[in-house]
Coordinates of C-alpha atoms in Angstrom, one line a residue:
M1384 CA 94.4 94.0 111.1
M1385 CA 91.7 96.1 109.4
D1386 CA 88.2 94.8 109.4
E1387 CA 86.8 94.0 106.0
I1388 CA 84.4 96.7 104.8
Q1389 CA 81.9 96.5 102.0
Y1390 CA 81.1 99.6 100.0
A1391 CA 78.5 100.2 97.3
A1392 CA 81.2 100.7 94.6
A1393 CA 84.9 100.7 94.4
V1394 CA 86.2 104.2 93.7
N1395 CA 89.5 106.1 93.7
Q1396 CA 89.3 107.2 97.4
I1397 CA 91.4 110.3 96.8
G1398 CA 89.5 111.6 93.8
Y1399 CA 89.5 112.4 90.2
P1400 CA 90.6 115.4 88.1
I1401 CA 87.7 117.5 87.0
N1402 CA 88.5 117.0 83.3
G1403 CA 89.6 113.4 83.6
Q1404 CA 87.9 110.0 83.3
K1405 CA 85.8 109.1 86.3
T1406 CA 84.7 105.6 87.0
A1407 CA 83.3 103.4 89.7
I1408 CA 83.1 99.6 89.8
F1409 CA 80.1 97.7 91.2
T1410 CA 80.0 94.0 92.1
E1411 CA 76.4 94.0 93.2
K1412 CA 73.3 93.6 91.0
T1413 CA 72.8 97.3 90.5
S1414 CA 71.8 98.8 87.2
E1415 CA 71.4 102.4 88.3
F1416 CA 73.5 104.7 90.4
H1417 CA 73.7 108.3 91.4
I1418 CA 76.3 110.7 92.8
E1419 CA 75.6 112.7 95.9
E1420 CA 77.4 115.6 97.5
E1421 CA 78.9 114.4 100.7
G1422 CA 77.2 116.2 103.6
T1423 CA 74.2 117.7 101.8
K1424 CA 73.3 114.4 100.1
K1425 CA 72.2 116.5 97.1
I1426 CA 72.0 114.4 94.0
V1427 CA 74.2 115.9 91.2
Y1428 CA 74.4 113.0 88.7
R1429 CA 72.4 109.9 87.7
G1430 CA 73.5 107.1 85.5
R1431 CA 73.3 103.5 84.5
T1432 CA 76.0 100.9 84.9
S1433 CA 77.3 98.7 82.1
Q1434 CA 76.1 95.1 81.7
P1435 CA 77.8 92.7 84.1
A1436 CA 81.0 91.0 82.9
Y1437 CA 83.0 88.3 84.7
D1438 CA 86.4 89.5 85.9
Q1439 CA 88.7 86.5 86.1
S1440 CA 91.3 88.0 88.4
S1441 CA 88.8 89.0 91.1
G1442 CA 86.5 86.1 90.5
S1443 CA 83.4 88.3 90.4
K1444 CA 81.0 89.9 88.0
V1445 CA 81.5 93.6 87.7
R1446 CA 79.6 96.5 86.3
R1447 CA 81.2 99.8 85.4
A1448 CA 79.8 103.2 86.0
D1449 CA 81.1 106.2 84.2
F1450 CA 80.4 109.7 85.5
S1451 CA 83.1 111.6 83.5
E1452 CA 80.4 114.2 82.6
L1453 CA 80.3 115.4 86.2
A1454 CA 82.8 118.3 86.4
K1455 CA 81.8 120.4 89.4
P1456 CA 84.5 120.6 92.1
G1457 CA 83.4 119.0 95.4
T1458 CA 83.4 115.9 97.6
Y1459 CA 81.0 113.2 96.6
V1460 CA 79.9 109.6 97.1
V1461 CA 78.5 107.0 94.7
V1462 CA 75.2 105.5 95.7
D1463 CA 73.7 102.3 94.2
D1464 CA 70.0 101.7 93.6
E1465 CA 69.5 100.2 97.1
G1466 CA 71.1 103.2 98.9
N1467 CA 74.5 101.7 99.6
R1468 CA 77.3 104.3 99.6
S1469 CA 80.9 104.4 98.4
T1470 CA 83.8 106.0 100.3
P1471 CA 83.9 109.8 99.7
F1472 CA 86.1 111.2 97.0
A1473 CA 87.0 114.6 95.6
L1474 CA 86.7 116.2 92.2
E1475 CA 89.4 118.9 91.9
E1476 CA 91.7 120.4 89.3
R1477 CA 94.6 118.7 91.0
P1478 CA 93.3 116.1 93.4
Y1479 CA 96.7 114.4 93.8
R1480 CA 98.8 117.3 95.2
E1481 CA 99.0 115.9 98.7
L1482 CA 99.3 112.3 97.5
H1483 CA 102.2 113.4 95.2
K1484 CA 104.0 115.0 98.1
G1485 CA 103.3 112.1 100.4
L1486 CA 104.7 109.5 98.0
L1487 CA 107.9 111.6 97.7
K1488 CA 108.0 112.2 101.5
A1489 CA 108.1 108.5 102.0
F1490 CA 111.7 108.5 100.7
Y1491 CA 112.6 111.0 103.4
Y1492 CA 111.2 108.6 106.0
L1493 CA 113.4 105.9 104.6
R1494 CA 116.6 107.9 105.0
C1495 CA 119.5 106.0 106.7
G1496 CA 122.3 107.5 108.8
V1497 CA 120.5 110.7 109.9
T1498 CA 118.2 111.7 112.6
L1499 CA 114.6 112.3 111.4
D1500 CA 113.5 115.1 113.7
E1501 CA 110.0 116.1 114.6
K1502 CA 110.0 119.2 112.4
Y1503 CA 110.0 117.1 109.2
A1504 CA 109.1 113.6 110.4
G1505 CA 106.4 114.5 112.9
E1506 CA 105.6 111.5 115.1
W1507 CA 107.4 109.1 112.8
G1508 CA 110.9 110.4 113.6
H1509 CA 113.8 108.3 114.9
E1510 CA 117.5 108.7 115.9
S1511 CA 120.4 108.3 113.4
C1512 CA 121.2 104.7 112.5
H1513 CA 123.7 102.5 110.8
T1514 CA 126.5 105.1 111.1
K1515 CA 129.4 102.7 111.7
K1516 CA 131.7 101.7 108.9
G1517 CA 131.0 98.4 107.1
A1518 CA 133.3 95.5 106.6
V1519 CA 134.1 94.6 103.0
H1520 CA 133.2 90.9 102.6
G1521 CA 136.2 88.7 101.8
E1522 CA 138.8 91.5 102.6
E1523 CA 139.8 91.1 106.3
G1524 CA 140.5 94.4 108.0
L1525 CA 139.0 96.6 105.3
Y1526 CA 136.2 98.9 106.5
L1527 CA 134.5 101.6 104.5
D1528 CA 132.0 104.4 105.1
G1529 CA 128.5 103.5 103.9
N1530 CA 126.5 106.2 105.6
G1531 CA 123.4 107.7 104.0
G1532 CA 121.0 106.7 101.3
W1533 CA 117.6 105.0 101.7
H1534 CA 116.6 101.9 103.6
D1535 CA 115.4 99.7 100.8
A1536 CA 112.1 98.3 102.1
G1537 CA 110.6 96.9 105.2
D1538 CA 114.2 96.1 106.2
Y1539 CA 117.3 98.3 106.6
G1540 CA 119.4 97.0 103.7
K1541 CA 120.7 99.3 101.0
Y1542 CA 120.9 97.7 97.5
V1543 CA 122.4 99.3 94.4
V1544 CA 120.1 97.7 91.8
A1545 CA 117.0 98.7 93.8
G1546 CA 118.3 102.2 94.3
A1547 CA 119.1 102.7 90.7
K1548 CA 115.6 101.8 89.6
A1549 CA 114.0 104.1 92.2
V1550 CA 116.2 107.1 91.3
A1551 CA 115.6 106.5 87.6
D1552 CA 111.8 106.6 88.1
L1553 CA 112.1 109.9 90.0
L1554 CA 114.4 111.5 87.6
L1555 CA 112.2 110.5 84.7
A1556 CA 109.2 111.9 86.5
Y1557 CA 111.0 115.2 87.1
E1558 CA 112.3 115.5 83.5
M1559 CA 109.1 114.6 81.8
Y1560 CA 106.6 116.3 84.1
P1561 CA 108.5 119.2 85.8
N1562 CA 105.3 121.2 86.5
A1563 CA 104.3 118.4 89.0
F1564 CA 107.2 119.4 91.3
G1565 CA 106.6 123.1 91.8
E1566 CA 105.6 122.7 95.5
S1567 CA 108.0 122.0 98.4
I1568 CA 107.5 118.7 100.3
P1569 CA 109.3 120.2 102.4
L1570 CA 112.6 118.6 103.2
P1571 CA 115.5 119.8 105.4
E1572 CA 117.3 120.7 102.1
S1573 CA 114.4 122.6 100.5
D1574 CA 115.8 125.9 99.1
Q1575 CA 113.3 127.0 96.5
V1576 CA 116.1 126.7 93.9
M1577 CA 116.5 123.0 93.2
P1578 CA 113.2 120.9 93.3
D1579 CA 112.8 118.7 96.3
V1580 CA 112.7 115.6 94.2
L1581 CA 116.3 116.3 93.2
H1582 CA 117.4 116.9 96.7
E1583 CA 115.9 113.6 97.7
C1584 CA 117.5 111.7 94.8
K1585 CA 120.8 113.3 95.8
V1586 CA 120.6 111.6 99.2
E1587 CA 120.6 108.2 97.4
L1588 CA 123.2 109.2 94.8
D1589 CA 125.6 110.4 97.5
F1590 CA 125.3 107.0 99.1
L1591 CA 125.8 105.2 95.8
F1592 CA 129.1 107.0 95.4
K1593 CA 130.3 105.1 98.5
M1594 CA 129.4 101.8 96.9
Q1595 CA 132.0 102.1 94.2
D1596 CA 135.3 100.5 94.8
Q1597 CA 137.8 103.3 94.1
R1598 CA 140.5 100.8 93.3
S1599 CA 138.7 99.2 90.4
G1600 CA 135.5 101.1 89.4
G1601 CA 133.4 98.0 90.3
V1602 CA 130.4 98.5 92.6
Y1603 CA 129.6 96.5 95.7
H1604 CA 126.2 94.8 95.4
K1605 CA 124.7 95.9 98.7
L1606 CA 125.4 97.1 102.2
T1607 CA 123.4 95.2 104.9
T1608 CA 123.8 93.3 108.1
R1609 CA 124.4 89.6 107.7
H1610 CA 120.8 88.8 108.6
F1611 CA 117.5 90.7 108.9
P1612 CA 116.8 92.2 112.3
G1613 CA 113.5 91.4 114.1
L1614 CA 110.3 93.1 112.8
S1615 CA 109.9 95.5 115.7
V1616 CA 113.6 96.6 115.8
M1617 CA 113.9 100.4 115.1
P1618 CA 116.7 101.6 112.8
E1619 CA 118.8 103.0 115.6
D1620 CA 118.6 99.7 117.5
D1621 CA 119.9 97.6 114.6
L1622 CA 123.5 97.4 115.8
A1623 CA 124.8 94.3 114.0
E1624 CA 127.9 94.6 111.9
L1625 CA 127.3 96.1 108.4
V1626 CA 128.9 94.3 105.5
F1627 CA 129.6 95.4 101.9
S1628 CA 128.7 92.4 99.7
P1629 CA 131.1 91.6 96.8
I1630 CA 131.2 93.6 93.6
S1631 CA 128.7 92.5 91.0
A1632 CA 128.2 93.2 87.3
T1633 CA 124.5 94.0 87.8
A1634 CA 125.3 96.6 90.4
T1635 CA 128.1 98.1 88.4
A1636 CA 126.0 98.4 85.2
C1637 CA 123.0 99.9 87.0
Y1638 CA 125.4 102.3 88.8
A1639 CA 126.9 103.4 85.5
A1640 CA 123.5 104.0 84.1
I1641 CA 122.0 106.0 86.9
M1642 CA 125.1 108.1 87.4
A1643 CA 125.3 108.9 83.7
Y1644 CA 121.6 109.9 83.8
A1645 CA 122.1 112.0 87.0
S1646 CA 124.9 113.9 85.4
R1647 CA 122.5 115.2 82.8
V1648 CA 119.8 116.2 85.2
Y1649 CA 122.1 117.9 87.8
R1650 CA 124.2 119.7 85.2
S1651 CA 122.2 122.9 85.3
Y1652 CA 122.2 123.0 89.1
D1653 CA 125.7 121.8 90.1
P1654 CA 128.1 121.3 87.2
S1655 CA 130.9 119.9 89.4
Y1656 CA 128.5 117.3 90.9
A1657 CA 127.4 116.4 87.4
D1658 CA 131.0 115.9 86.4
R1659 CA 131.6 113.7 89.4
C1660 CA 128.5 111.6 88.4
L1661 CA 129.8 111.2 84.9
H1662 CA 133.3 110.3 85.8
S1663 CA 132.2 107.6 88.2
A1664 CA 129.8 106.2 85.6
E1665 CA 132.6 106.0 83.1
Y1666 CA 134.9 104.3 85.7
A1667 CA 132.2 101.7 86.3
W1668 CA 131.9 101.1 82.6
E1669 CA 135.6 100.5 82.4
W1670 CA 135.1 97.7 85.0
L1671 CA 132.4 96.2 82.9
E1672 CA 134.7 96.2 79.9
K1673 CA 137.5 94.5 81.9
H1674 CA 135.1 91.9 83.2
P1675 CA 133.0 90.9 80.2
K1676 CA 132.1 87.4 81.7
A1677 CA 131.1 88.6 85.2
G1678 CA 127.8 87.1 86.0
G1679 CA 124.9 87.8 88.4
F1680 CA 125.2 88.1 92.1
K1681 CA 124.7 85.3 94.7
N1682 CA 124.6 85.8 98.4
P1683 CA 127.8 84.7 100.2
P1684 CA 127.0 81.7 102.6
D1685 CA 127.1 83.9 105.7
I1686 CA 124.6 86.5 104.4
T1687 CA 120.8 86.0 104.2
T1688 CA 119.5 89.5 103.4
G1689 CA 117.8 90.3 100.1
E1690 CA 119.9 88.9 97.2
Y1691 CA 118.6 90.8 94.2
G1692 CA 120.1 88.1 92.1
D1693 CA 119.8 88.3 88.3
D1694 CA 120.9 85.7 85.8
C1695 CA 120.8 88.1 82.8
I1696 CA 123.0 91.1 82.9
T1697 CA 122.7 92.1 79.2
D1698 CA 119.8 94.5 80.0
E1699 CA 121.8 96.3 82.6
K1700 CA 124.6 96.8 80.2
Y1701 CA 122.1 97.9 77.5
W1702 CA 120.8 100.5 80.0
A1703 CA 124.3 101.7 81.0
A1704 CA 125.3 102.1 77.3
A1705 CA 122.2 104.0 76.5
E1706 CA 122.6 106.5 79.4
L1707 CA 126.3 107.0 78.7
Y1708 CA 125.6 107.6 75.0
H1709 CA 122.7 109.9 75.8
T1710 CA 125.0 112.0 78.1
T1711 CA 128.3 112.0 76.2
S1712 CA 127.3 111.3 72.5
L1713 CA 130.4 109.2 72.3
E1714 CA 130.4 106.6 69.6
K1715 CA 131.9 103.8 71.7
Y1716 CA 128.8 103.8 73.9
H1717 CA 126.5 104.0 70.9
T1718 CA 128.3 101.0 69.4
A1719 CA 127.9 99.0 72.6
F1720 CA 124.2 99.9 72.8
Q1721 CA 123.7 98.8 69.2
Q1722 CA 125.4 95.5 69.9
Y1723 CA 123.4 94.8 73.1
S1724 CA 120.2 95.7 71.3
K1725 CA 120.6 92.7 69.0
E1726 CA 120.4 90.3 72.0
S1727 CA 117.2 88.8 73.2
F1728 CA 115.8 90.3 76.5
P1729 CA 112.8 92.4 77.4
K1730 CA 113.3 95.9 76.1
C1731 CA 110.2 97.5 77.6
E1732 CA 110.4 96.2 81.2
L1733 CA 111.0 98.6 84.2
G1734 CA 111.7 96.3 87.1
W1735 CA 114.7 96.1 89.2
A1736 CA 115.8 92.9 87.5
D1737 CA 114.6 93.6 84.0
V1738 CA 115.8 97.2 83.3
G1739 CA 115.8 97.1 79.5
G1740 CA 112.9 99.6 79.3
Y1741 CA 115.1 102.3 80.9
G1742 CA 117.7 101.8 78.1
T1743 CA 115.0 101.9 75.5
I1744 CA 113.4 105.1 76.9
S1745 CA 116.8 106.8 77.2
Y1746 CA 117.7 106.0 73.6
L1747 CA 114.4 107.2 72.3
R1748 CA 114.6 110.4 74.3
K1749 CA 118.1 111.0 72.9
G1750 CA 116.5 111.4 69.5
K1751 CA 117.5 110.9 65.9
T1752 CA 120.9 111.1 64.4
D1753 CA 122.0 110.3 60.9
E1754 CA 123.0 106.8 61.6
N1755 CA 120.4 105.6 64.1
Q1756 CA 117.0 106.0 62.4
A1757 CA 116.4 102.3 61.8
L1758 CA 117.1 101.3 65.4
L1759 CA 115.2 104.2 66.8
S1760 CA 112.1 103.3 64.7
S1761 CA 112.4 99.7 65.7
L1762 CA 112.5 100.5 69.4
Q1763 CA 109.6 103.0 69.0
Q1764 CA 107.6 100.3 67.4
E1765 CA 108.4 97.8 70.1
L1766 CA 107.3 100.3 72.8
I1767 CA 104.0 101.0 71.0
L1768 CA 103.4 97.3 70.5
E1769 CA 103.9 96.7 74.2
A1770 CA 101.5 99.6 75.1
E1771 CA 98.9 98.0 72.6
R1772 CA 99.4 94.7 74.3
L1773 CA 98.7 96.2 77.7
L1774 CA 95.7 98.1 76.3
Q1775 CA 94.2 94.8 75.1
I1776 CA 94.5 93.4 78.6
C1777 CA 92.9 96.5 80.1
E1778 CA 89.9 96.1 77.8
K1779 CA 89.3 92.6 79.1
D1780 CA 89.9 93.3 82.8
G1781 CA 86.9 94.2 84.9
Y1782 CA 88.9 97.0 86.7
G1783 CA 90.5 98.3 83.5
I1784 CA 94.1 97.5 84.4
S1785 CA 96.8 95.5 82.6
L1786 CA 97.4 92.8 85.2
E1787 CA 96.4 89.3 84.1
E1788 CA 95.7 86.6 86.7
K1789 CA 99.4 85.4 86.4
D1790 CA 100.7 88.9 87.2
Y1791 CA 99.4 89.0 90.8
V1792 CA 102.7 88.0 92.3
R1793 CA 104.9 89.6 94.9
G1794 CA 105.1 93.3 94.2
S1795 CA 102.1 93.2 91.9
N1796 CA 101.6 97.0 92.6
M1797 CA 105.0 97.6 91.1
G1798 CA 104.0 95.7 88.0
L1799 CA 100.8 97.8 88.0
M1800 CA 102.6 101.1 88.2
N1801 CA 105.4 100.0 85.8
R1802 CA 102.8 99.2 83.2
A1803 CA 101.1 102.5 83.7
M1804 CA 104.5 104.1 83.1
I1805 CA 104.8 102.3 79.8
L1806 CA 101.4 103.5 78.7
L1807 CA 102.4 107.1 79.6
F1808 CA 105.7 106.7 77.8
A1809 CA 103.9 105.5 74.7
M1810 CA 102.0 108.8 74.6
E1811 CA 105.3 110.5 73.8
W1812 CA 105.3 108.8 70.4
S1813 CA 101.6 108.2 69.9
S1814 CA 98.8 110.6 70.9
K1815 CA 96.3 107.8 71.4
P1816 CA 94.0 109.0 74.2
E1817 CA 93.3 105.4 75.3
Y1818 CA 96.8 105.2 76.8
E1819 CA 96.1 108.1 79.2
K1820 CA 92.7 106.6 80.2
A1821 CA 94.2 103.2 80.8
A1822 CA 97.0 104.7 82.9
A1823 CA 94.4 106.6 85.0
Q1824 CA 92.6 103.3 85.6
H1825 CA 95.8 101.9 87.0
L1826 CA 96.0 104.8 89.5
H1827 CA 92.4 104.4 90.4
Y1828 CA 93.0 100.7 91.2
L1829 CA 96.0 101.6 93.5
L1830 CA 93.9 104.1 95.4
G1831 CA 90.9 101.9 96.1
Q1832 CA 89.1 101.0 92.9
N1833 CA 89.9 97.3 93.3
T1834 CA 88.1 94.2 94.5
L1835 CA 89.1 94.8 98.1
H1836 CA 88.1 98.5 98.2
I1837 CA 91.5 99.4 99.7
S1838 CA 93.9 102.2 99.0
Y1839 CA 97.4 100.5 98.8
V1840 CA 99.1 103.8 100.0
T1841 CA 99.5 104.2 103.7
G1842 CA 97.8 107.3 105.1
F1843 CA 95.9 108.1 101.9
G1844 CA 92.2 107.1 101.5
T1845 CA 89.3 106.3 103.7
H1846 CA 90.2 102.6 103.8
S1847 CA 94.0 102.4 103.4
V1848 CA 96.8 100.0 104.4
M1849 CA 97.3 100.1 108.2
N1850 CA 99.8 97.3 108.9
P1851 CA 102.6 97.3 106.4
H1852 CA 105.6 95.0 106.8
H1853 CA 107.9 97.9 107.6
R1854 CA 110.0 97.8 110.7
P1855 CA 109.6 101.4 111.8
S1856 CA 105.9 101.3 111.4
V1857 CA 105.8 98.2 113.6
G1858 CA 108.3 99.3 116.2
D1859 CA 107.6 103.0 116.7
H1860 CA 104.5 102.7 119.0
V1861 CA 102.6 105.1 116.7
D1862 CA 99.1 103.7 115.8
A1863 CA 99.2 105.0 112.2
P1864 CA 101.9 103.6 109.8
V1865 CA 104.5 105.8 108.3
P1866 CA 102.5 107.6 105.5
G1867 CA 102.9 107.6 101.8
M1868 CA 104.2 104.1 101.3
V1869 CA 103.0 101.7 98.6
A1870 CA 102.3 98.2 99.7
G1871 CA 103.2 95.3 97.5
G1872 CA 99.7 94.2 96.9
P1873 CA 97.9 90.9 96.0
N1874 CA 100.1 87.9 95.5
R1875 CA 98.4 84.7 94.2
N1876 CA 101.5 82.7 95.2
L1877 CA 100.9 83.3 98.9
N1878 CA 104.6 83.4 99.6
D1879 CA 104.5 83.9 103.4
E1880 CA 103.0 82.1 106.3
I1881 CA 100.2 84.5 107.1
M1882 CA 99.0 84.5 103.5
E1883 CA 99.3 80.8 103.2
R1884 CA 97.2 80.4 106.4
T1885 CA 94.5 82.9 105.6
L1886 CA 94.1 83.3 101.9
K1887 CA 94.0 79.8 100.4
G1888 CA 91.4 79.6 97.6
K1889 CA 91.1 83.4 97.2
P1890 CA 91.1 84.8 93.6
A1891 CA 94.3 86.4 92.5
A1892 CA 93.3 90.0 92.9
A1893 CA 91.9 89.2 96.4
S1894 CA 95.1 87.4 97.6
Y1895 CA 96.1 90.1 100.0
I1896 CA 96.0 90.6 103.8
D1897 CA 96.8 93.9 105.6
H1898 CA 99.0 92.3 108.2
E1899 CA 102.5 93.2 109.4
D1900 CA 103.8 89.7 109.0
S1901 CA 102.9 89.5 105.3
Y1902 CA 106.2 90.3 103.8
A1903 CA 105.1 88.8 100.5
G1904 CA 102.1 91.0 100.1
N1905 CA 102.3 94.0 102.5
E1906 CA 106.0 95.0 102.5
I1907 CA 106.9 98.5 101.1
T1908 CA 110.0 99.3 99.0
I1909 CA 111.6 102.3 97.4
Y1910 CA 110.9 100.9 93.9
W1911 CA 107.2 100.3 94.5
N1912 CA 106.9 104.0 95.5
S1913 CA 109.0 105.4 92.7
P1914 CA 106.8 104.3 89.7
A1915 CA 103.8 105.5 91.7
V1916 CA 105.5 108.9 91.9
F1917 CA 106.0 108.9 88.2
V1918 CA 102.4 108.1 87.4
V1919 CA 101.0 110.5 89.9
S1920 CA 103.3 113.2 88.5
Y1921 CA 101.7 112.9 85.1
F1922 CA 98.2 113.5 86.7
N1923 CA 99.5 116.3 89.0
Q1924 CA 100.7 118.8 86.4

């Protein structure tokens, strides 16, 4: 466990773009501050903090310092009026280049079924794993190939709904901010033709193909062992039988959506692959049409791995219809989308359970036709209203982010980055500069500008997560954790034993412990990394 460290001010420990907003947050009674060059200690900026304001989520009074006027490249520290210093940070044109590559490289480290050799994995490599065929639950004697894809999280399960969200975030980042992906990570597949982000997404898409039942078009919900292995078990030592859990409507709809989306993105690189994606998406849609009353997924009695259950599947079908319509322009998908849009569910959420936001964004990015202007305008307005709601929360929050006290739950950093995504999406239809500034504050928070002065990305920042709930990081005998992985973050519900034992009475934003046993606060997942990639992509152009 990392010792608690107190710094003068909370800052983004990686840095700030030269022309961007630059802030620091004080919790001490300081009214003046200055910025020094690290090393020379030359003072390059002086300023005054704001008046103190009580921040409900952190339970403390905070003062903001704005030094956006400072625009000279370099490495600096913030110093308060008593001489206390912050962690160092950089001012650069593109301070997030290495972070961006690191967040993407994390998906490579999560690859299943292949050897991660030293050339690309460094000291965090391991042997190939989970290569045996999996048993299909409820169908005795049927075994299928499920090799490939990404391990979902701190465990080694592979889940369709989780994979679909993660790939969607990465594809959106690539489509909207292609200039962010000019550099190679590198990966074994790097070829200077197709961007590495698309090579990495293809690893998961190739696995997802194997999750579709070729007899029906339905999609198996997940591929896992029946129970989680021990926390120190390395991937190649997890030898229990793999099991394909039964087909679910949620997995099938998410599969249809992401495959339809992928077919558009990969069309210019590999038309035959794009065709395959689209055909499999349409086949999955046929299953949905034939099973209109299919509900959410529940674990079979003999399986205790992550359930990814979901009582509402309308949002998944809404997303699938949007992507299929966006790709094919066929009226049957448009009609279905219009019908689902009339039902009540969140249409601007980007979680693995509430995926309506992906349907909305896809439909808006498809653009106007003669017959859809009213619905298009309505969804645009709904997105802008959500961004405005988030902005109002940011204005009240001491750290300038859109999480209220109730939002510090398991995976709060996913909520943080999802909301930053919404703010950045809103900029596509409104040029309001406050959206960009608020999104930047969300990134600053993730990278250390928070009440705990911790960067929630392993390997990035002076004071970053060291003990994630991630089996290879625990079992590989390497001191440093696998880098580039976003930890779940503060969780006021204290849903695991170590949090319950050590964090009772802590404010919501301080309800976090950097401990490997804290699965409810310190686990990593593909869909906590993916929205972070999207947000950093915007600021890495």
